[in-house]
PDB file of C-alpha atoms in Angstrom:
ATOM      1  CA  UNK A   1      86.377  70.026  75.851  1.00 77.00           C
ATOM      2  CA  UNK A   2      89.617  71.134  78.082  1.00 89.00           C
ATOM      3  CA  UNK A   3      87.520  71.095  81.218  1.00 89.00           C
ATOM      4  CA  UNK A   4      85.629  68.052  81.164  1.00 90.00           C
ATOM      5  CA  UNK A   5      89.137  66.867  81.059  1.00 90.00           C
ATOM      6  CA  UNK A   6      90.652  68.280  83.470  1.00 89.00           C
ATOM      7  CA  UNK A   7      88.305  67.576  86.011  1.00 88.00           C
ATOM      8  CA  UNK A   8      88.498  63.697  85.111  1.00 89.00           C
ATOM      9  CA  UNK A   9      92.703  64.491  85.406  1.00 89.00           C
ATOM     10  CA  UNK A  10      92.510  66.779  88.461  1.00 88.00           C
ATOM     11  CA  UNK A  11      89.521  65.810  91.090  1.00 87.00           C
ATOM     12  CA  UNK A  12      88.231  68.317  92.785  1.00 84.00           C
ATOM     13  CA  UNK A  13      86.092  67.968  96.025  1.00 87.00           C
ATOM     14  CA  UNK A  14      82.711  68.160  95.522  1.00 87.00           C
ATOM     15  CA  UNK A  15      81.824  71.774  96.882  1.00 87.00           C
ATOM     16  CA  UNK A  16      85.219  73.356  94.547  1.00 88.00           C
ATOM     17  CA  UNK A  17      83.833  71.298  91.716  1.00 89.00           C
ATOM     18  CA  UNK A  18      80.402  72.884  91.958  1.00 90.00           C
ATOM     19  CA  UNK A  19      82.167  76.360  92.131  1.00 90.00           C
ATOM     20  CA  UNK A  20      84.187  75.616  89.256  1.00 91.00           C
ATOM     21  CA  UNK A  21      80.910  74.449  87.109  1.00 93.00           C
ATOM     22  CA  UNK A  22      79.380  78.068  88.236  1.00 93.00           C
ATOM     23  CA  UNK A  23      82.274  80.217  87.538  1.00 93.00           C
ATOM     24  CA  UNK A  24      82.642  78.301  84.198  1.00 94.00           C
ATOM     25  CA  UNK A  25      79.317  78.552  83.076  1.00 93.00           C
ATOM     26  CA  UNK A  26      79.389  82.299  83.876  1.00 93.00           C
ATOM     27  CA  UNK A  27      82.961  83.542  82.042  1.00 94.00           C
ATOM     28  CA  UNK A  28      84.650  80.792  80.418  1.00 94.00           C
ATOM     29  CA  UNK A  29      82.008  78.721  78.767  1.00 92.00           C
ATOM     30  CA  UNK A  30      81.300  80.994  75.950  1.00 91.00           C
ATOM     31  CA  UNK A  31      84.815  80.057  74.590  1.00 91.00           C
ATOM     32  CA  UNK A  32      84.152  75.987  74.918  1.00 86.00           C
ATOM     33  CA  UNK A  33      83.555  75.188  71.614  1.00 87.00           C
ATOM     34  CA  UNK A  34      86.988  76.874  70.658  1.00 91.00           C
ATOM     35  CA  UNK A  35      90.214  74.953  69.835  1.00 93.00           C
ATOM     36  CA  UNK A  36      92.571  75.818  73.125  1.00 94.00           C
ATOM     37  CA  UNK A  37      95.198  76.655  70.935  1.00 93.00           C
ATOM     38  CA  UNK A  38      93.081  79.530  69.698  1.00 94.00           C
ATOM     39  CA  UNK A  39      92.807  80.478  73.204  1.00 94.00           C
ATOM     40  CA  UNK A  40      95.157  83.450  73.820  1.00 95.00           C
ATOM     41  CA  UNK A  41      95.615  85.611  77.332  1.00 94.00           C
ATOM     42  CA  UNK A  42      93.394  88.400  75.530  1.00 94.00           C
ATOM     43  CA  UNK A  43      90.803  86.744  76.028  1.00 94.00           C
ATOM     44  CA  UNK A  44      91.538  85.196  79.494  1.00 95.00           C
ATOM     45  CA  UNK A  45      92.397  88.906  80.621  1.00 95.00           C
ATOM     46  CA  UNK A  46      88.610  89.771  79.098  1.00 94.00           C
ATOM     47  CA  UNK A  47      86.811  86.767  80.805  1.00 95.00           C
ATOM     48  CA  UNK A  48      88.526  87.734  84.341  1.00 94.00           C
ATOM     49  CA  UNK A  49      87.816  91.773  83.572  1.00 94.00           C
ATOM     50  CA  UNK A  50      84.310  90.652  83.137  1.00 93.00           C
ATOM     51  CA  UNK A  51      84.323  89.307  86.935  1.00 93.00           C
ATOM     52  CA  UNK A  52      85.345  92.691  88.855  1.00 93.00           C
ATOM     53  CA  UNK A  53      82.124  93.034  90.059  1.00 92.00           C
ATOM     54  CA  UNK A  54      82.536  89.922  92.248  1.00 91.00           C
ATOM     55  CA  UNK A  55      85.035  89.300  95.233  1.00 90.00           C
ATOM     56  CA  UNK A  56      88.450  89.161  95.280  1.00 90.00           C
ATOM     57  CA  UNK A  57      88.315  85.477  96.222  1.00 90.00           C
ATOM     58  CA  UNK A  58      86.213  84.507  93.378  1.00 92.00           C
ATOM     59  CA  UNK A  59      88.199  86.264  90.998  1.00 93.00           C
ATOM     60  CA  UNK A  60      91.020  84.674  92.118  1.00 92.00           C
ATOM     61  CA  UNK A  61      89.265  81.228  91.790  1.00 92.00           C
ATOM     62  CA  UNK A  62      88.490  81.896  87.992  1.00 94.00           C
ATOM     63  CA  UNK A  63      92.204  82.478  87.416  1.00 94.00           C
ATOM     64  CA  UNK A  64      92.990  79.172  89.090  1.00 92.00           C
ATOM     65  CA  UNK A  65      90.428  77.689  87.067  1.00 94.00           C
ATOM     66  CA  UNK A  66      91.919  78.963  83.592  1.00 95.00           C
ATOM     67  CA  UNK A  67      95.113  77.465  85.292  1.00 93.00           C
ATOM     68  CA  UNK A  68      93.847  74.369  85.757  1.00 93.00           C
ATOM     69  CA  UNK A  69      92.436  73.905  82.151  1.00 94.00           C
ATOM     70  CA  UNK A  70      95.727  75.354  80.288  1.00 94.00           C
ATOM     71  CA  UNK A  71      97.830  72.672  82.938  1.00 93.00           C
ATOM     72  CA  UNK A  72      95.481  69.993  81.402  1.00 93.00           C
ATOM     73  CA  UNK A  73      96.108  70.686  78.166  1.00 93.00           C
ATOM     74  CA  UNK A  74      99.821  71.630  78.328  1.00 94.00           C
ATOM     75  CA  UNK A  75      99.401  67.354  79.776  1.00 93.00           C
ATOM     76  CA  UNK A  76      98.207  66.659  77.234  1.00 93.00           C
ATOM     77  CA  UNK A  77     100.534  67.830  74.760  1.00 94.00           C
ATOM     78  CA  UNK A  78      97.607  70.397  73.365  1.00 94.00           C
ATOM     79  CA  UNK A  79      99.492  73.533  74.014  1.00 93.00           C
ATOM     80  CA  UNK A  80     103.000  73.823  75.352  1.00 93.00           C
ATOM     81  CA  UNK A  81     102.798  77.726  76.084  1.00 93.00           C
ATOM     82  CA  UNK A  82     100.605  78.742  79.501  1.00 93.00           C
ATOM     83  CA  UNK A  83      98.608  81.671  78.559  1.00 94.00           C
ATOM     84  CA  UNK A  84      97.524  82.435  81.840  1.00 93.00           C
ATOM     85  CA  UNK A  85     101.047  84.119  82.688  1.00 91.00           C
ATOM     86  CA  UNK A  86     100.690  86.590  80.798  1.00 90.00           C
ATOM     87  CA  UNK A  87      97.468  87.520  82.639  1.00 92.00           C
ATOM     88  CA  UNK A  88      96.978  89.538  85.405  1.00 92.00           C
ATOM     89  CA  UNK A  89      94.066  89.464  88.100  1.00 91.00           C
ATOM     90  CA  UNK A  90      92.007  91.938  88.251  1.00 91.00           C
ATOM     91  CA  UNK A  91      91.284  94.359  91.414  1.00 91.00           C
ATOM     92  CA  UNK A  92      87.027  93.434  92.392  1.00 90.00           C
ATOM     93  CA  UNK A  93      85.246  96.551  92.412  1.00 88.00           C
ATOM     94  CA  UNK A  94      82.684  94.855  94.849  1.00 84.00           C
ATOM     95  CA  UNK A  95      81.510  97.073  97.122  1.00 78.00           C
ATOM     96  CA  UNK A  96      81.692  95.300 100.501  1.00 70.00           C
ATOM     97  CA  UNK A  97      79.391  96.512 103.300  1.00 70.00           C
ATOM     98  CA  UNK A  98      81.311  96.498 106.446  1.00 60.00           C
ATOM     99  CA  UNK A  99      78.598  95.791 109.723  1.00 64.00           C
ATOM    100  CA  UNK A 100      79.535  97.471 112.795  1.00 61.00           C
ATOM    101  CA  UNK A 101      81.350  95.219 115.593  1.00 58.00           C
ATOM    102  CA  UNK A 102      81.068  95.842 119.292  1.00 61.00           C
ATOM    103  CA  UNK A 103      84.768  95.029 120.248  1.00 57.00           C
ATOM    104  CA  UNK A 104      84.590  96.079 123.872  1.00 71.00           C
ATOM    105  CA  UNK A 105      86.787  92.902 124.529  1.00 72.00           C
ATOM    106  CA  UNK A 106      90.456  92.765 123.148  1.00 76.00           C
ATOM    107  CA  UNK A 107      92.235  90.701 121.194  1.00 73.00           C
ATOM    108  CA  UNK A 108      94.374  90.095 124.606  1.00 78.00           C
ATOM    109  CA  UNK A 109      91.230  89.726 126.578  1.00 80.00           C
ATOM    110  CA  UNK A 110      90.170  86.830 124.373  1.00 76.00           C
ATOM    111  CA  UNK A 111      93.217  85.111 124.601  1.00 77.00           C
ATOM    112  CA  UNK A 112      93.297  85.440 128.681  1.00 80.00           C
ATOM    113  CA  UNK A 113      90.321  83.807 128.432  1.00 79.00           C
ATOM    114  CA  UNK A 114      91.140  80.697 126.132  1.00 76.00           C
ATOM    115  CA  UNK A 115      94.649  80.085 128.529  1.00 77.00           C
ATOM    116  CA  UNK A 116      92.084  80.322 131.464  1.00 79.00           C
ATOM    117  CA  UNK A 117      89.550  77.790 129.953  1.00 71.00           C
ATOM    118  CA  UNK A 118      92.831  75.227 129.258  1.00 62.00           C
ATOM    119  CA  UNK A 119      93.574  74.815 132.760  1.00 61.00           C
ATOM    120  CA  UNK A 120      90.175  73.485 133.839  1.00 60.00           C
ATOM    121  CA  UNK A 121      90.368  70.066 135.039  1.00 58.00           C
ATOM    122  CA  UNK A 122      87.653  68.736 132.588  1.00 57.00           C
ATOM    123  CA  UNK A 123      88.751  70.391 129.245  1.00 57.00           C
ATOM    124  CA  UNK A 124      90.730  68.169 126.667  1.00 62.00           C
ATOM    125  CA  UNK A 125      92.227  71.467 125.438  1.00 69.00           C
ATOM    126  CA  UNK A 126      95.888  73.399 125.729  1.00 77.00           C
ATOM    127  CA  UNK A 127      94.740  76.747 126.544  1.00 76.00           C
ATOM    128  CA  UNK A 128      97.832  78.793 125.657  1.00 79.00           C
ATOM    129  CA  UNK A 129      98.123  76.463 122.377  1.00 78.00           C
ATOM    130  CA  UNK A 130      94.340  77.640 121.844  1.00 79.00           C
ATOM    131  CA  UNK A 131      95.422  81.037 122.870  1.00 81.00           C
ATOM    132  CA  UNK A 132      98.540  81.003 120.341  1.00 80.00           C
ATOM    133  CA  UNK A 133      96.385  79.539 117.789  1.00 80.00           C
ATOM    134  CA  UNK A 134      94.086  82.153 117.703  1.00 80.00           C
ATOM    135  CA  UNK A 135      96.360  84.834 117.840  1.00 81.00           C
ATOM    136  CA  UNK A 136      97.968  83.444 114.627  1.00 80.00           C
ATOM    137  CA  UNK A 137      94.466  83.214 113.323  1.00 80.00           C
ATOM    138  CA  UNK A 138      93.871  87.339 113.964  1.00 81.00           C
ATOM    139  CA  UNK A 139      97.020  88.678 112.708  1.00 81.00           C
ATOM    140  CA  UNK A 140      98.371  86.602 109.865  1.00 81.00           C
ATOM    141  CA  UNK A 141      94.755  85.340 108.594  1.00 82.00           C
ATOM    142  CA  UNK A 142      95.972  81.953 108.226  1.00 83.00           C
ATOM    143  CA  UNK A 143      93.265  78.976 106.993  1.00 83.00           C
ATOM    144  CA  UNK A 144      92.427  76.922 109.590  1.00 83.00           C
ATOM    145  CA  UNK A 145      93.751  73.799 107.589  1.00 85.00           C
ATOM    146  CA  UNK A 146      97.259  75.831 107.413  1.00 87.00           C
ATOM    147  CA  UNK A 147      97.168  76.813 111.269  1.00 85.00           C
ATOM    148  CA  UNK A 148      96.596  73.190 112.242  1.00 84.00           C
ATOM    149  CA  UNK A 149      98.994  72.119 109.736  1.00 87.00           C
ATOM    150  CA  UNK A 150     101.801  74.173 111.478  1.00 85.00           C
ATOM    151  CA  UNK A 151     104.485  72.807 113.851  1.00 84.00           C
ATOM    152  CA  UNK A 152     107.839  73.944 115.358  1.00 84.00           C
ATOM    153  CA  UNK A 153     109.773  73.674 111.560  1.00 88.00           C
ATOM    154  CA  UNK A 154     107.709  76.171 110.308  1.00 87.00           C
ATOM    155  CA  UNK A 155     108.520  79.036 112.645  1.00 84.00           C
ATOM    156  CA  UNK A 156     111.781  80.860 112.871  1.00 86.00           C
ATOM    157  CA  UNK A 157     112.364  82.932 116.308  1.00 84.00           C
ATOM    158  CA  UNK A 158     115.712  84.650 115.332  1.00 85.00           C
ATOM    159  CA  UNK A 159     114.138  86.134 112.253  1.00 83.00           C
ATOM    160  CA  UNK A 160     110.360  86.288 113.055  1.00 85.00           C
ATOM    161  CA  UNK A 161     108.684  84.859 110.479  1.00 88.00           C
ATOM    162  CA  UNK A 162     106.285  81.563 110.011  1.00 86.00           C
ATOM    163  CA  UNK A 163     106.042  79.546 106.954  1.00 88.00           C
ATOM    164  CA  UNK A 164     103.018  78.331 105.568  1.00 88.00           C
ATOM    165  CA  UNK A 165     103.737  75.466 103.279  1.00 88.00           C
ATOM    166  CA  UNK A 166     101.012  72.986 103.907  1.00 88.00           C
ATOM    167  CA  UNK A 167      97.418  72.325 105.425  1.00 87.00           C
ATOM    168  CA  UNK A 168      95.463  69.813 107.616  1.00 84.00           C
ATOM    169  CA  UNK A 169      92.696  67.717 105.497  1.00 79.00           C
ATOM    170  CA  UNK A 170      91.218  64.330 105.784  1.00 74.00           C
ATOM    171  CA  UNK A 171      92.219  60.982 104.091  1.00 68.00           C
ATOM    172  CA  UNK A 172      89.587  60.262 101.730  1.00 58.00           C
ATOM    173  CA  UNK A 173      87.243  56.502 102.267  1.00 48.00           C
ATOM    174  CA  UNK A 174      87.179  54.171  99.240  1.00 46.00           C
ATOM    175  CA  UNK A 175      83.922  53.349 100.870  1.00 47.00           C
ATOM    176  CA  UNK A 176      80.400  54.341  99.627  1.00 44.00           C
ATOM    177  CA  UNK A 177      79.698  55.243 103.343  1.00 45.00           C
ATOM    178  CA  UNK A 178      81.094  56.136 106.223  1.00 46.00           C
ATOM    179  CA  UNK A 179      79.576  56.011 109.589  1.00 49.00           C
ATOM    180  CA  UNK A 180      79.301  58.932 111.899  1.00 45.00           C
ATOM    181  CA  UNK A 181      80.467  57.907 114.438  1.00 49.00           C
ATOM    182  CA  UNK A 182      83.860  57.141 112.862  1.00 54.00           C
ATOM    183  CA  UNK A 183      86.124  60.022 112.441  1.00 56.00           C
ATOM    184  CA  UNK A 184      87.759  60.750 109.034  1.00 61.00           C
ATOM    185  CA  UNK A 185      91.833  60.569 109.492  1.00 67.00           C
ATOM    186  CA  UNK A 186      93.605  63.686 109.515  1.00 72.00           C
ATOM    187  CA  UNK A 187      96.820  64.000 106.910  1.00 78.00           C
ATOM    188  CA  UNK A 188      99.152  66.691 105.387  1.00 81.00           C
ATOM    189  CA  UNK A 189      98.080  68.487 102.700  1.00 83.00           C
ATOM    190  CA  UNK A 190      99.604  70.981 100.048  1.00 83.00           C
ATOM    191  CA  UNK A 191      98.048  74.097 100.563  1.00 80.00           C
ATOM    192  CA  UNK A 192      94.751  75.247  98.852  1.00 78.00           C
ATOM    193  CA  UNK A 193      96.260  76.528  96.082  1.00 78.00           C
ATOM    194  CA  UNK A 194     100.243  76.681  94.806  1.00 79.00           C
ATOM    195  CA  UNK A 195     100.174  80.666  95.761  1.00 74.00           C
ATOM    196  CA  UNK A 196      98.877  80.249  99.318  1.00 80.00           C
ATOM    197  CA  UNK A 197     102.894  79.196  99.912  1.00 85.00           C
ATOM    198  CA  UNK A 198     104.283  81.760 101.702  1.00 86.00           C
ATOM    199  CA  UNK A 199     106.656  83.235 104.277  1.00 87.00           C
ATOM    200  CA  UNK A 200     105.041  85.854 106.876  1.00 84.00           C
ATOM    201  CA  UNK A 201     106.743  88.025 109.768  1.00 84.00           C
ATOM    202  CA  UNK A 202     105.485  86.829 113.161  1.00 79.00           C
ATOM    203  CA  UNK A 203     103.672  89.392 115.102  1.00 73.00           C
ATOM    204  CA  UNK A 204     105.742  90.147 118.129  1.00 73.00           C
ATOM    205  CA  UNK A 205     102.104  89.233 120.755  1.00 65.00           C
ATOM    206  CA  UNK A 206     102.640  85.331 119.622  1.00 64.00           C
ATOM    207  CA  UNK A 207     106.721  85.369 120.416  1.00 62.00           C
TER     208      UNK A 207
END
């Protein structure tokens, strides 16, 4: 069907592949053996209302899934209309239990610390770059493959705001194996996924 197809036309990493298979399996599978033209965002709408009992994030993953499988077959000249616009993604119902958090340090207190730990003679590490980082990291709740991926570009002073438009990944080996002791190379990415492009205002504690 659509799917096998599109994961021979997209590859996926092996860890979003086995999510895929799961999520597939579990909502989208039961319409596999149907022509994709008869495939309509009805029933798209029903396989992703189906899922608001699990997180956001997952439900979010299904709709980039059905994505995924109308892009293949809008490739391959299958279809030519994307049913998944029509769509829209459901809110989870998931209850999430929230455990308390001792937070007798701040968020200030933390970074004090990381600038501190940068100025030791034996650390590799830029402590206020570590500090900024994590700052970033607590108020926007970037990726860490989009706050590596950042550099000067990105952020705008005069109007506070930081664009995300691109992550940190490594450079896949044509090799069966790979040592350990040699390190993968680190490259530019496109984000995880095309909605994960964004422009956010920049908290005034990293200017």
């Amino acid at each position: 069907d659509v799917y096998e197809e599109k994961k021979a036309l997209f590859p996926l990493s092996e860890e979003t592949l086995r999510k895929h298979d799961l999520l597939y399996k579990s909502y989208i599978s039961q319409y596999g053996n149907e022509d994709i033209r008869n495939i309509n965002s009805r029933k798209i709408q029903l396989s992703l209302n189906r899922a608001i009992d699990k997180s956001q994030e997952q439900l979010n993953r299904l709709y980039s899934l059905w994505k995924s499988i109308f892009k293949c077959a809008i490739v391959n000249d299958y279809v030519y209309v994307d049913q998944t616009l029509k769509v829209v993604i459901p809110k989870s119902e998931k209850i999430v239990e929230h455990r308390s958090v001792d937070m007798s340090c701040s968020i200030d207190d933390i970074a004090n610390a990381l600038r501190s730990y940068g100025v030791k003679e034996d650390t590799k590490y830029n402590g206020e770059v570590l500090a900024l980082a994590m700052q970033l990291n607590y108020f926007l709740g970037l990726r860490p493959a989009e706050l590596f991926a950042l550099n000067k570009d990105d952020i705008d002073i005069k109007y506070k705001t930081i664009s995300i438009n691109k992550s940190v990944g490594t450079k896949r080996s044509s090799e069966d194996s790979m040592p350990i002791s040699r390190r993968p190379e680190k490259v530019l990415k496109k984000t995880k996924t095309e909605y994960s492009v964004r422009v956010l205002p920049l908290p005034d504690e990293s200017i």
